[in-house]
Coordinates of C-alpha atoms in Angstrom, one line a residue:
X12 CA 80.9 243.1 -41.9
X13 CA 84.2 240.7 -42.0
X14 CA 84.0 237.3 -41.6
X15 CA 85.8 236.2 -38.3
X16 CA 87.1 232.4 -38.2
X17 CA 86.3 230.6 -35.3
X18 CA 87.8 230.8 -31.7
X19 CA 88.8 227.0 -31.7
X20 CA 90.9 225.6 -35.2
X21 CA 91.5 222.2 -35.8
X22 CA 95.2 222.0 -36.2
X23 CA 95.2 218.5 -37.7
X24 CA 93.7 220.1 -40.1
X25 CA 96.5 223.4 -40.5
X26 CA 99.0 223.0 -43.4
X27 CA 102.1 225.5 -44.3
X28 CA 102.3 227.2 -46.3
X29 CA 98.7 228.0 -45.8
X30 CA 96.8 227.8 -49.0
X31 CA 96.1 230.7 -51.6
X32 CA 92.6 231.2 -50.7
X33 CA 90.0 230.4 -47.8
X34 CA 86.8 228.2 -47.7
X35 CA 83.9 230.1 -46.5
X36 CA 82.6 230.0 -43.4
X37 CA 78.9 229.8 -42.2
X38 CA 77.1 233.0 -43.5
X39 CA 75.1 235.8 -41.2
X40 CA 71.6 236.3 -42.2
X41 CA 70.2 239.6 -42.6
X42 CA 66.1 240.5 -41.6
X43 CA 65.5 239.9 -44.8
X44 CA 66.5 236.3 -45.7
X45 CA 69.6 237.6 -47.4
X46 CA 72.8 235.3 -46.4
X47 CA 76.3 237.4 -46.4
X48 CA 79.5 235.8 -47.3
X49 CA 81.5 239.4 -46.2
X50 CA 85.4 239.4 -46.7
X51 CA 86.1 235.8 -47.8
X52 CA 89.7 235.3 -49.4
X53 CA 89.6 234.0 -52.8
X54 CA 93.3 234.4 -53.4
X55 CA 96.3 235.7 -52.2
X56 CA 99.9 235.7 -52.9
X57 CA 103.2 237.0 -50.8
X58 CA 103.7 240.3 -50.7
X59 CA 100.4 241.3 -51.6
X60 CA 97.1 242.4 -50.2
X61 CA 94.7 239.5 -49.9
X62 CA 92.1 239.4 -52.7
X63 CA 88.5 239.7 -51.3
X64 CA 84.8 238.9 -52.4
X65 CA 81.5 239.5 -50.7
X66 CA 78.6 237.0 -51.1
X67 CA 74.9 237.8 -51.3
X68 CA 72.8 235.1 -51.4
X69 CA 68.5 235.7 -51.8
X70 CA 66.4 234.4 -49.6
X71 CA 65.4 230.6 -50.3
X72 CA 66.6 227.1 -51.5
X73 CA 68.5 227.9 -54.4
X74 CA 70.9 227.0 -55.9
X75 CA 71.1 230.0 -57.3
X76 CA 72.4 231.6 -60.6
X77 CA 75.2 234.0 -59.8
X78 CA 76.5 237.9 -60.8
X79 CA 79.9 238.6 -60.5
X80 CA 80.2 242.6 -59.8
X81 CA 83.4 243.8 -61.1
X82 CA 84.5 247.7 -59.8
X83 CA 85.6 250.7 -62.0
X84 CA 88.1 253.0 -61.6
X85 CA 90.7 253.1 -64.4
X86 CA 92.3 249.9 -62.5
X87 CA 94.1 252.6 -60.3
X88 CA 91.4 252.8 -57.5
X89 CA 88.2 251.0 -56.4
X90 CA 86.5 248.7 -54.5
X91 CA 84.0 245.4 -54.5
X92 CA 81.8 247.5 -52.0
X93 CA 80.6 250.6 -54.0
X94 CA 79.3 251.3 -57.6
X95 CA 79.5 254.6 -59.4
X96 CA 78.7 257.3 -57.4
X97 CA 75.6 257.3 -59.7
X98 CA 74.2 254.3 -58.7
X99 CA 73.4 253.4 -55.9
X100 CA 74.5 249.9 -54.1
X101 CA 71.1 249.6 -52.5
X102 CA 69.4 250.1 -56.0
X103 CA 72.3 248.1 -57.5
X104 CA 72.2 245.3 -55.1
X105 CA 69.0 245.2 -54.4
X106 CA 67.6 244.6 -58.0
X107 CA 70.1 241.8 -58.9
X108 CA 68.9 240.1 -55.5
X109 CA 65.2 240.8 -56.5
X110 CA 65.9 239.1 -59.1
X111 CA 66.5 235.5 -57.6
X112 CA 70.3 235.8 -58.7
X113 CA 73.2 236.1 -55.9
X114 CA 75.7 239.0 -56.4
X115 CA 79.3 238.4 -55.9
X116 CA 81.1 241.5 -55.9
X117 CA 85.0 241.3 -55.9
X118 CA 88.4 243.0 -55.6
X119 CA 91.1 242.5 -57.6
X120 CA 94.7 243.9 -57.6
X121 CA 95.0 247.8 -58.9
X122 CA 97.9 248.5 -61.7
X123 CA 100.4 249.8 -59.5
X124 CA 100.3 246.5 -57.8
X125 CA 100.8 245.0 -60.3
X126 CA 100.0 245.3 -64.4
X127 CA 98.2 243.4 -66.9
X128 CA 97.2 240.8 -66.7
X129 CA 96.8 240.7 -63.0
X130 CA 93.7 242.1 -62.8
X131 CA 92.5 239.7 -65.8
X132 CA 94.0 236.4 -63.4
X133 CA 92.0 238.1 -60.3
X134 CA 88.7 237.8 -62.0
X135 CA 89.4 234.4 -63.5
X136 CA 90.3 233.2 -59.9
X137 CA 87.1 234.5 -58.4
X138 CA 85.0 232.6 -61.0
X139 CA 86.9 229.7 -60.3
X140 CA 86.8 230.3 -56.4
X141 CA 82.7 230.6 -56.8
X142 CA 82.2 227.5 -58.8
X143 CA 84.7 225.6 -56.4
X144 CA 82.3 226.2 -53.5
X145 CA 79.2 227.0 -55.1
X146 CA 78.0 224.0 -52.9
X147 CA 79.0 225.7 -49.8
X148 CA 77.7 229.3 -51.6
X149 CA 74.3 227.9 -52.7
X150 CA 74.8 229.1 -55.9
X151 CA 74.5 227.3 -59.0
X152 CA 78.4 226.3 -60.9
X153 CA 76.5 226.3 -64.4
X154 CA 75.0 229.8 -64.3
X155 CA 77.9 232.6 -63.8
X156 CA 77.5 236.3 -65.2
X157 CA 79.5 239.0 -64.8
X158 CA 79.0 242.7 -65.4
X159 CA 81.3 245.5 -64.6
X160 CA 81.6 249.2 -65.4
X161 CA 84.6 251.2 -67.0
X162 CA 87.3 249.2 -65.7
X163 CA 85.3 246.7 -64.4
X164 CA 83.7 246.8 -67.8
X165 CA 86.4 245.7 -69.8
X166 CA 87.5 243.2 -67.3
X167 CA 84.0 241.9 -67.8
X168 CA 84.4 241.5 -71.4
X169 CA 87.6 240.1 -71.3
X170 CA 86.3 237.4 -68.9
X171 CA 83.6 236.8 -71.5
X172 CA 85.9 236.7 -74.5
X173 CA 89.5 235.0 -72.6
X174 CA 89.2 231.1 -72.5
X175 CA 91.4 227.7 -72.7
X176 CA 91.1 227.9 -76.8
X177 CA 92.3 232.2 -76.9
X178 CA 95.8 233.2 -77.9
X179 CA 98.4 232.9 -74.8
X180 CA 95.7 231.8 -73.0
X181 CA 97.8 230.3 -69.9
X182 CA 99.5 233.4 -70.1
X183 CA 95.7 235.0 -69.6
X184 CA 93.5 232.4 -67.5
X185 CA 96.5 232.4 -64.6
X186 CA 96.6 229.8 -61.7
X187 CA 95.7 231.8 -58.5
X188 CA 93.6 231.5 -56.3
X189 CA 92.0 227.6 -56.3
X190 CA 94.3 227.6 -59.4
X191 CA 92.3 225.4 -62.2
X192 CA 89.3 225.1 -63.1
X193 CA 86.2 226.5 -65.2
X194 CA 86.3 230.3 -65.9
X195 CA 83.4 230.1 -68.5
X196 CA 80.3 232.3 -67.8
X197 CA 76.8 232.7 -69.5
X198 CA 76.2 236.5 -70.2
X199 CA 78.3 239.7 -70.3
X200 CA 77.4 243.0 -69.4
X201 CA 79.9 246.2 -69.9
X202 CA 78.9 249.4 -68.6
X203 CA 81.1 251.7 -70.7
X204 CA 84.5 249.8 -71.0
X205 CA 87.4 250.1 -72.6
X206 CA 87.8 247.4 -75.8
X207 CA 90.8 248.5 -77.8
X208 CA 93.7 250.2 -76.1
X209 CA 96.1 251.2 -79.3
X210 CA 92.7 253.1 -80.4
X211 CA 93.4 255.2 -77.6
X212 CA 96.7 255.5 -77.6
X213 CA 98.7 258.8 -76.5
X214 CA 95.1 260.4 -76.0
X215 CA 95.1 262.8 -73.2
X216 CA 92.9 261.1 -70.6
X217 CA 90.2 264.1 -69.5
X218 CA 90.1 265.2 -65.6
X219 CA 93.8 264.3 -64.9
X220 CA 94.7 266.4 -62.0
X221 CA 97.6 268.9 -62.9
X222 CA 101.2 268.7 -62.2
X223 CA 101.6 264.3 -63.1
X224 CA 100.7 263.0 -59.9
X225 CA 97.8 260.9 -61.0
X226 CA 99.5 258.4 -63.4
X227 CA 97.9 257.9 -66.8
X228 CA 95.8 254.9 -66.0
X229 CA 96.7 253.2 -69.4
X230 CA 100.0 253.6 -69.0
X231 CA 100.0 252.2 -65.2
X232 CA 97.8 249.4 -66.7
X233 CA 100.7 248.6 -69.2
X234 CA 103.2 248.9 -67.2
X235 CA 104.3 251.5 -69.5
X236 CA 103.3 253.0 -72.9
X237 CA 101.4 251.0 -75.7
X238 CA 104.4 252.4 -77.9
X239 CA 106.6 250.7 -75.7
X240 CA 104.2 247.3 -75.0
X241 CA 102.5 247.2 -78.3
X242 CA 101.7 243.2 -77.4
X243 CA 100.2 244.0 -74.5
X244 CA 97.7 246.4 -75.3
X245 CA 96.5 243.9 -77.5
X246 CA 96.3 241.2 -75.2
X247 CA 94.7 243.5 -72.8
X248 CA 91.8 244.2 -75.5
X249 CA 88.8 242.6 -75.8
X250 CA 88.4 243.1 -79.4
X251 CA 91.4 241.2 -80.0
X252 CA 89.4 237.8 -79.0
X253 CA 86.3 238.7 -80.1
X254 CA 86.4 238.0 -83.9
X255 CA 87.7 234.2 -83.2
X256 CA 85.7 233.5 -80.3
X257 CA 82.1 231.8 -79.6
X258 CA 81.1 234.7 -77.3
X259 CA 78.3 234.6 -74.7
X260 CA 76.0 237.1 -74.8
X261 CA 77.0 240.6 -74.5
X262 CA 74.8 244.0 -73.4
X263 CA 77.0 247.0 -73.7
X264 CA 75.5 250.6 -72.1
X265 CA 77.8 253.2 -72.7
X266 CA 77.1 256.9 -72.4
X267 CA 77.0 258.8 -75.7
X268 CA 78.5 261.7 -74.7
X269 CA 81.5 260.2 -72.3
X270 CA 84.3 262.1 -72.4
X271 CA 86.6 259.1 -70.6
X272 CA 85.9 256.5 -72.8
X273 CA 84.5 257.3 -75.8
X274 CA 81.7 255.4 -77.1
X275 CA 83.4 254.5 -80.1
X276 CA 85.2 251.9 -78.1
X277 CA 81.9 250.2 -77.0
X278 CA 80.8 250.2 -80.6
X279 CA 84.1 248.5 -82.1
X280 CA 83.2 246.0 -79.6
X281 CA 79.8 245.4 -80.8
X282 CA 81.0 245.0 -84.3
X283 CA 83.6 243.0 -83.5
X284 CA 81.0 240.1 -81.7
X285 CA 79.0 240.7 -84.5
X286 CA 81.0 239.5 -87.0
X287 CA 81.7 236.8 -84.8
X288 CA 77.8 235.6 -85.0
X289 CA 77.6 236.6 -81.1
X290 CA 74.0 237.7 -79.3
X291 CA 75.2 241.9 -78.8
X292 CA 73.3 244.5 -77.9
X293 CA 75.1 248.1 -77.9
X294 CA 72.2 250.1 -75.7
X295 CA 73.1 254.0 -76.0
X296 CA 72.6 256.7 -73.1
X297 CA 72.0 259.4 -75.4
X298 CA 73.8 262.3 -73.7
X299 CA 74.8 260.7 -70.8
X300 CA 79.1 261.1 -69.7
X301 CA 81.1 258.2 -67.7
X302 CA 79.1 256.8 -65.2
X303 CA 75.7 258.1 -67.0
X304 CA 76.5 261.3 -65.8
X305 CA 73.4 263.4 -67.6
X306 CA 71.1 260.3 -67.1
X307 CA 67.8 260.5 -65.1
X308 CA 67.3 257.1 -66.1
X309 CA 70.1 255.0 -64.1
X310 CA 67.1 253.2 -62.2
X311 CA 66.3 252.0 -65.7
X312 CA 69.6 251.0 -67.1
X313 CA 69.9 248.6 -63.8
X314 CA 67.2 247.2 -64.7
X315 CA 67.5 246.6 -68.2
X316 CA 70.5 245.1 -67.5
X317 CA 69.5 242.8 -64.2
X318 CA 66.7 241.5 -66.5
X319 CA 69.7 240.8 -69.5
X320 CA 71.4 238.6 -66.6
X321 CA 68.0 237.0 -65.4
X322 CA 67.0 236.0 -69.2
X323 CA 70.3 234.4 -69.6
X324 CA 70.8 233.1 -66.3
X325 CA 67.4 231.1 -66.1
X326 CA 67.5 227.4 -66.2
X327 CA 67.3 226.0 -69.4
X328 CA 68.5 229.6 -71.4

């Protein structure tokens, strides 16, 4: 469902240019208590599609602690509206709102868009967009996760791990969206993400259709090859913050078996926050390929990781 603005606007109250995001407007209740913020703009810039987030708010008082949802799909396809084909958004949605947390789930721009570190300044403006009207939300400014898988995993991370004290951080944080602000959150959960790019580089990337249609997503990512942006891939890392940063806490689920991204990169990660005295835990799907393909337990891997969000979401954590 999109948000539609109202029939009568206040054009005291119009500016131009018009600003780089919109406030939300009143939310539709579902027969369940659940409040929708569907379709609000939380940043956009010329020549561009608008950025987008979706609100669901549980039933209640609040304020409530918050989940920011972040999309796979080698940051060449997705969107804030479905998970994995393995999991489904009902199961996925449903358990985090169970949970007493609200679940933002958000779009960002893909690589051929535009490259690293868009995608990194499109989660950073979302967080910044939530906690500037977390009043209006009902969700609490103080508590913000996020969790993402593959792409959305290591977007995730780098959220977690990318703040005002990291190398080139103004380069990193960006200024869409609201612009400034807070882009700090509590907890971190990656579902199978990428961590170290140059560890993967020139790697064939498994499933790419033939004849060099599909562009290699790191590449596209880059903006070209990590032999050619060396710098970037490392910026675009997460291990490269890791070791020099105070990390929130982090639960990484990667498939054992993934034949994508290898779960090698999901333990260099681990160690990485490790050494850095940070609260990891590296959960292996023993067997399991991208997107816990092989899994019969994806019901329980939600849930192990709603109730990572909920420990370190709750008041006073």
């Amino acid at each position: 469902m999109t948000q539609s603005h109202p029939a009568e606007l206040d054009l005291a109250d119009m500016t131009w240019p018009p600003p780089p995001y919109h406030p939300p407007v009143p939310p539709v209740t579902d027969e369940h208590g659940v409040r929708r913020f569907d379709g609000v703009t939380y940043a956009s810039t010329p020549g561009y599609r608008p950025r987008l987030l979706d609100v669901q708010v549980p039933p209640g008082e609040g304020p409530f602690p918050a989940v920011v949802w972040i999309h796979g799909g080698g940051w060449l396809d997705g969107d804030r509206r479905y998970p994995p084909p393995t999991v489904p958004a009902a199961l996925l949605h449903g358990s985090v709102l169970a949970a007493g947390l609200a679940l933002v789930t958000i779009d960002y721009r893909h690589s051929l868009e535009a490259p690293f570190p868009a995608q990194l300044h499109d989660v950073k403006a979302a967080i910044r967009y939530v906690r500037r009207f977390a009043g209006d939300l009902g969700i609490d400014p103080d508590r913000i996760a996020v969790w993402g898988e593959s792409a959305g995993g290591h977007l995730a991370a780098l959220a977690g791990l990318v703040g005002p004290d990291s190398a080139e951080a103004v380069a990193l944080e960006g200024a869409h969206g609201v612009g400034t602000g807070d882009t700090g959150v509590r907890a971190v959960v990656d579902w199978y993400g990428v961590s170290d790019l140059p560890a993967l580089a020139g790697r064939p990337v498994p499933g790419m259709p033939p004849g060099g249609e599909f562009p290699d997503p790191y590449d596209a990512l880059l903006g070209g090859t990590e032999a050619e942006r060396p710098a970037l891939a490392r910026a675009a890392s997460p291990v490269t913050y890791a070791q020099d940063s105070t990390p929130p806490p982090f639960l990484l689920i990667h498939g054992t078996t993934d034949g994508l991204v290898p779960f090698s990169q999901s333990e260099a990660l681990a160690e990485a926050l490790a050494g850095a005295g940070g609260d990891v835990t590296l959960r292996p799907v023993e067997g399991a390929d991208h997107i816990f393909l092989g899994s019969p337990d994806i019901a329980e891997i939600v849930a192990e990781s709603v109730a990572f969000l909920a420990k370190h979401l709750a008041a006073g954590a």
